[in-house]
PDB file of C-alpha atoms in Angstrom:
ATOM      1  CA  VAL A  77    -158.052  72.764 136.332  1.00 94.00           C
ATOM      2  CA  GLY A  78    -157.546  74.859 139.007  1.00 95.00           C
ATOM      3  CA  ALA A  79    -154.500  72.960 140.668  1.00 97.00           C
ATOM      4  CA  LEU A  80    -151.259  73.379 141.631  1.00 97.00           C
ATOM      5  CA  GLY A  81    -149.154  73.469 139.321  1.00 97.00           C
ATOM      6  CA  PRO A  82    -144.916  72.169 139.163  1.00 96.00           C
ATOM      7  CA  GLY A  83    -143.779  76.157 138.503  1.00 96.00           C
ATOM      8  CA  GLY A  84    -146.219  76.828 141.826  1.00 97.00           C
ATOM      9  CA  GLY A  85    -149.082  78.309 139.147  1.00 97.00           C
ATOM     10  CA  LEU A  86    -152.423  77.066 138.667  1.00 98.00           C
ATOM     11  CA  ILE A  87    -153.268  74.754 135.605  1.00 98.00           C
ATOM     12  CA  PHE A  88    -155.627  75.946 133.392  1.00 98.00           C
ATOM     13  CA  TRP A  89    -155.548  73.658 130.479  1.00 98.00           C
ATOM     14  CA  VAL A  90    -155.583  70.429 130.586  1.00 97.00           C
ATOM     15  CA  ASN A  91    -155.081  68.110 127.608  1.00 96.00           C
ATOM     16  CA  GLU A  92    -157.439  65.588 126.545  1.00 94.00           C
ATOM     17  CA  ASP A  93    -155.528  63.956 124.073  1.00 92.00           C
ATOM     18  CA  THR A  94    -153.444  60.933 126.074  1.00 87.00           C
ATOM     19  CA  GLU A  95    -150.954  60.648 123.458  1.00 90.00           C
ATOM     20  CA  ASN A  96    -150.487  64.142 122.481  1.00 91.00           C
ATOM     21  CA  ASP A  97    -146.693  65.292 124.851  1.00 94.00           C
ATOM     22  CA  LEU A  98    -148.457  68.420 125.872  1.00 94.00           C
ATOM     23  CA  ILE A  99    -150.412  67.361 128.991  1.00 96.00           C
ATOM     24  CA  ALA A 100    -151.261  70.778 130.340  1.00 98.00           C
ATOM     25  CA  LEU A 101    -150.830  74.516 130.717  1.00 98.00           C
ATOM     26  CA  GLU A 102    -149.746  76.750 134.112  1.00 98.00           C
ATOM     27  CA  VAL A 103    -149.975  80.527 134.270  1.00 98.00           C
ATOM     28  CA  ALA A 104    -147.677  82.036 136.465  1.00 97.00           C
ATOM     29  CA  PRO A 105    -148.472  82.263 140.370  1.00 97.00           C
ATOM     30  CA  SER A 106    -149.216  85.857 141.754  1.00 95.00           C
ATOM     31  CA  GLY A 107    -146.363  87.689 143.043  1.00 94.00           C
ATOM     32  CA  TRP A 108    -144.184  86.509 139.925  1.00 95.00           C
ATOM     33  CA  HIS A 109    -143.331  89.985 138.983  1.00 93.00           C
ATOM     34  CA  LEU A 110    -139.745  90.061 141.285  1.00 87.00           C
ATOM     35  CA  GLY A 111    -142.293  89.476 144.610  1.00 89.00           C
ATOM     36  CA  ASN A 112    -144.671  92.054 142.981  1.00 89.00           C
ATOM     37  CA  GLU A 113    -148.336  91.132 144.107  1.00 89.00           C
ATOM     38  CA  SER A 114    -149.727  92.976 140.857  1.00 92.00           C
ATOM     39  CA  ASP A 115    -148.843  92.551 136.862  1.00 95.00           C
ATOM     40  CA  PRO A 116    -146.373  94.554 135.514  1.00 95.00           C
ATOM     41  CA  THR A 117    -148.347  97.056 133.385  1.00 96.00           C
ATOM     42  CA  ILE A 118    -145.933  97.124 130.243  1.00 97.00           C
ATOM     43  CA  VAL A 119    -146.598  97.930 126.229  1.00 97.00           C
ATOM     44  CA  TRP A 120    -146.227  94.961 123.837  1.00 96.00           C
ATOM     45  CA  GLY A 121    -143.851  96.748 121.931  1.00 95.00           C
ATOM     46  CA  THR A 122    -141.999  99.544 120.725  1.00 92.00           C
ATOM     47  CA  SER A 123    -142.492 100.131 116.977  1.00 89.00           C
ATOM     48  CA  ASP A 124    -145.936 100.414 115.212  1.00 83.00           C
ATOM     49  CA  GLU A 125    -144.568  98.246 112.657  1.00 85.00           C
ATOM     50  CA  PHE A 126    -143.274  94.572 112.688  1.00 86.00           C
ATOM     51  CA  THR A 127    -143.420  91.903 110.205  1.00 85.00           C
ATOM     52  CA  PHE A 128    -143.942  87.921 111.445  1.00 84.00           C
ATOM     53  CA  PRO A 129    -144.865  84.981 110.147  1.00 78.00           C
ATOM     54  CA  LYS A 130    -148.897  84.406 110.501  1.00 84.00           C
ATOM     55  CA  MET A 131    -148.873  83.322 114.223  1.00 90.00           C
ATOM     56  CA  LYS A 132    -151.807  80.916 115.667  1.00 94.00           C
ATOM     57  CA  LYS A 133    -154.347  81.891 118.287  1.00 96.00           C
ATOM     58  CA  THR A 134    -155.127  78.553 119.225  1.00 97.00           C
ATOM     59  CA  VAL A 135    -154.209  76.292 122.463  1.00 97.00           C
ATOM     60  CA  GLY A 136    -150.496  75.192 122.513  1.00 96.00           C
ATOM     61  CA  SER A 137    -149.163  78.094 120.474  1.00 97.00           C
ATOM     62  CA  GLY A 138    -148.125  80.364 122.573  1.00 97.00           C
ATOM     63  CA  LEU A 139    -144.313  78.796 123.233  1.00 97.00           C
ATOM     64  CA  ALA A 140    -144.118  78.783 119.132  1.00 96.00           C
ATOM     65  CA  ASN A 141    -145.468  82.662 119.244  1.00 96.00           C
ATOM     66  CA  SER A 142    -143.480  83.391 121.323  1.00 96.00           C
ATOM     67  CA  GLU A 143    -139.843  82.086 120.267  1.00 96.00           C
ATOM     68  CA  LEU A 144    -140.246  83.483 116.666  1.00 94.00           C
ATOM     69  CA  ILE A 145    -140.918  87.638 118.374  1.00 94.00           C
ATOM     70  CA  GLU A 146    -137.920  86.721 120.647  1.00 93.00           C
ATOM     71  CA  GLU A 147    -135.938  85.623 117.423  1.00 93.00           C
ATOM     72  CA  SER A 148    -136.818  87.994 115.178  1.00 92.00           C
ATOM     73  CA  ASP A 149    -135.235  91.948 115.762  1.00 90.00           C
ATOM     74  CA  PHE A 150    -138.886  93.082 117.607  1.00 92.00           C
ATOM     75  CA  ILE A 151    -138.795  94.748 120.733  1.00 93.00           C
ATOM     76  CA  CYS A 152    -140.997  93.667 122.958  1.00 95.00           C
ATOM     77  CA  PRO A 153    -141.154  94.600 126.198  1.00 96.00           C
ATOM     78  CA  ALA A 154    -144.020  92.540 127.343  1.00 96.00           C
ATOM     79  CA  LEU A 155    -141.877  89.040 126.407  1.00 95.00           C
ATOM     80  CA  TRP A 156    -138.987  91.298 127.842  1.00 93.00           C
ATOM     81  CA  GLN A 157    -140.065  91.073 131.040  1.00 93.00           C
ATOM     82  CA  ILE A 158    -141.243  87.305 131.586  1.00 95.00           C
ATOM     83  CA  ASP A 159    -137.486  86.490 130.430  1.00 91.00           C
ATOM     84  CA  LEU A 160    -136.081  88.576 133.202  1.00 88.00           C
ATOM     85  CA  VAL A 161    -137.297  85.735 135.969  1.00 89.00           C
ATOM     86  CA  SER A 162    -137.107  82.276 136.313  1.00 91.00           C
ATOM     87  CA  ILE A 163    -140.499  80.990 138.393  1.00 94.00           C
ATOM     88  CA  GLY A 164    -140.288  77.896 140.531  1.00 92.00           C
ATOM     89  CA  ASP A 165    -137.136  76.670 139.218  1.00 91.00           C
ATOM     90  CA  PHE A 166    -138.646  77.007 135.431  1.00 95.00           C
ATOM     91  CA  ASP A 167    -137.274  79.069 132.777  1.00 94.00           C
ATOM     92  CA  ASP A 168    -139.679  77.949 129.585  1.00 95.00           C
ATOM     93  CA  TRP A 169    -142.192  81.016 130.806  1.00 97.00           C
ATOM     94  CA  HIS A 170    -143.980  82.580 127.634  1.00 97.00           C
ATOM     95  CA  LEU A 171    -146.818  85.107 126.329  1.00 98.00           C
ATOM     96  CA  PRO A 172    -149.848  83.181 125.995  1.00 98.00           C
ATOM     97  CA  SER A 173    -151.822  83.081 123.010  1.00 98.00           C
ATOM     98  CA  VAL A 174    -155.098  84.354 122.978  1.00 98.00           C
ATOM     99  CA  ASP A 175    -156.612  80.976 122.899  1.00 98.00           C
ATOM    100  CA  GLU A 176    -154.800  80.523 125.876  1.00 98.00           C
ATOM    101  CA  LEU A 177    -155.228  84.024 127.396  1.00 98.00           C
ATOM    102  CA  GLN A 178    -159.004  83.373 127.203  1.00 98.00           C
ATOM    103  CA  LEU A 179    -159.233  79.584 128.578  1.00 98.00           C
ATOM    104  CA  ILE A 180    -156.757  81.770 131.827  1.00 98.00           C
ATOM    105  CA  TYR A 181    -159.621  83.881 132.213  1.00 98.00           C
ATOM    106  CA  GLU A 182    -162.840  81.251 131.877  1.00 98.00           C
ATOM    107  CA  ASN A 183    -161.378  78.572 133.923  1.00 98.00           C
ATOM    108  CA  ILE A 184    -158.784  80.670 136.422  1.00 98.00           C
ATOM    109  CA  HIS A 185    -159.758  84.486 136.935  1.00 97.00           C
ATOM    110  CA  SER A 186    -163.498  84.098 136.048  1.00 96.00           C
ATOM    111  CA  LEU A 187    -163.611  81.350 139.359  1.00 96.00           C
ATOM    112  CA  GLY A 188    -161.766  83.793 141.154  1.00 96.00           C
ATOM    113  CA  LEU A 189    -158.745  82.141 141.675  1.00 97.00           C
ATOM    114  CA  GLY A 190    -155.061  83.704 140.432  1.00 96.00           C
ATOM    115  CA  SER A 191    -154.821  87.303 141.411  1.00 95.00           C
ATOM    116  CA  LEU A 192    -155.026  87.913 138.260  1.00 95.00           C
ATOM    117  CA  THR A 193    -155.000  92.566 138.684  1.00 88.00           C
ATOM    118  CA  GLY A 194    -153.982  93.320 135.714  1.00 88.00           C
ATOM    119  CA  GLU A 195    -157.333  95.552 133.842  1.00 95.00           C
ATOM    120  CA  GLN A 196    -155.725  94.149 130.520  1.00 98.00           C
ATOM    121  CA  TYR A 197    -153.622  91.432 129.575  1.00 98.00           C
ATOM    122  CA  TRP A 198    -151.607  91.135 126.261  1.00 98.00           C
ATOM    123  CA  SER A 199    -151.125  87.700 124.393  1.00 98.00           C
ATOM    124  CA  SER A 200    -148.665  86.377 121.932  1.00 97.00           C
ATOM    125  CA  THR A 201    -151.240  86.505 119.006  1.00 97.00           C
ATOM    126  CA  PRO A 202    -150.338  89.509 116.040  1.00 95.00           C
ATOM    127  CA  VAL A 203    -153.529  90.336 114.313  1.00 93.00           C
ATOM    128  CA  PHE A 204    -151.326  92.808 111.864  1.00 91.00           C
ATOM    129  CA  SER A 205    -149.545  95.237 112.336  1.00 91.00           C
ATOM    130  CA  PRO A 206    -149.779  97.120 114.835  1.00 94.00           C
ATOM    131  CA  PHE A 207    -152.315  95.167 116.497  1.00 95.00           C
ATOM    132  CA  VAL A 208    -152.044  92.607 118.892  1.00 96.00           C
ATOM    133  CA  TYR A 209    -154.285  90.512 120.730  1.00 97.00           C
ATOM    134  CA  SER A 210    -155.412  91.740 124.212  1.00 98.00           C
ATOM    135  CA  ILE A 211    -158.438  90.337 126.805  1.00 98.00           C
ATOM    136  CA  ILE A 212    -160.299  92.784 128.975  1.00 97.00           C
ATOM    137  CA  PHE A 213    -160.288  90.822 132.315  1.00 97.00           C
ATOM    138  CA  SER A 214    -163.680  92.644 133.624  1.00 95.00           C
ATOM    139  CA  ASP A 215    -165.910  91.065 131.117  1.00 96.00           C
ATOM    140  CA  GLY A 216    -163.491  88.423 128.976  1.00 96.00           C
ATOM    141  CA  GLU A 217    -163.990  90.215 125.550  1.00 97.00           C
ATOM    142  CA  GLN A 218    -160.832  90.122 123.153  1.00 97.00           C
ATOM    143  CA  MET A 219    -159.298  93.476 121.763  1.00 98.00           C
ATOM    144  CA  MET A 220    -157.366  94.164 119.026  1.00 97.00           C
ATOM    145  CA  SER A 221    -154.714  96.451 120.420  1.00 97.00           C
ATOM    146  CA  ASN A 222    -152.301  98.356 119.527  1.00 96.00           C
ATOM    147  CA  VAL A 223    -148.653  97.769 121.078  1.00 96.00           C
ATOM    148  CA  GLN A 224    -147.698 100.512 122.412  1.00 96.00           C
ATOM    149  CA  MET A 225    -150.309 101.286 124.912  1.00 97.00           C
ATOM    150  CA  ALA A 226    -149.675  99.536 128.681  1.00 97.00           C
ATOM    151  CA  PHE A 227    -151.314  96.170 129.561  1.00 98.00           C
ATOM    152  CA  SER A 228    -150.787  93.683 132.086  1.00 97.00           C
ATOM    153  CA  VAL A 229    -148.891  90.237 131.218  1.00 97.00           C
ATOM    154  CA  ARG A 230    -148.654  87.067 132.793  1.00 97.00           C
ATOM    155  CA  PRO A 231    -146.843  84.177 132.009  1.00 98.00           C
ATOM    156  CA  ILE A 232    -147.588  80.658 131.070  1.00 98.00           C
ATOM    157  CA  ARG A 233    -145.859  77.124 130.703  1.00 98.00           C
ATOM    158  CA  GLN A 234    -146.275  73.838 129.358  1.00 97.00           C
ATOM    159  CA  ILE A 235    -146.229  71.032 130.797  1.00 97.00           C
ATOM    160  CA  ARG A 236    -145.118  67.840 128.679  1.00 95.00           C
ATOM    161  CA  ARG A 237    -143.797  64.418 128.842  1.00 91.00           C
ATOM    162  CA  ASP A 238    -140.641  63.672 129.655  1.00 80.00           C
TER     163      ASP A 238
END
């Protein structure tokens, strides 16, 4: 944890289950968004109403959550910002689940690593319309936030066995 990942970001979680294909999770480096040192601040959604299948909060579920959002008709500008970029020759970056975002706070930000400049960050985990989980990065508090509020985004990616 805290080591440099293959995408140029920092490893914030390592899977202790050696039988699992998911090895670790990496948070994107600062400057990931078009070279800007500050993370972009953007709304999660353009509409107060959405219907998604039940999405998970757990570590490892951010990718599946992001894929469900992308496959829907829902307009999610927070996710679009991530889809616009390729970071460290990888294009598989996505929004973290709320538990993954919590680990970024605990294992990276609270140790002074990662240059996470935002006050509050979006997860990929909806609660119920129109609320999505976010985390305040001054104290790690989880919030249910309206999708039309503007918060920061920082993508993550899964590191898997070949």
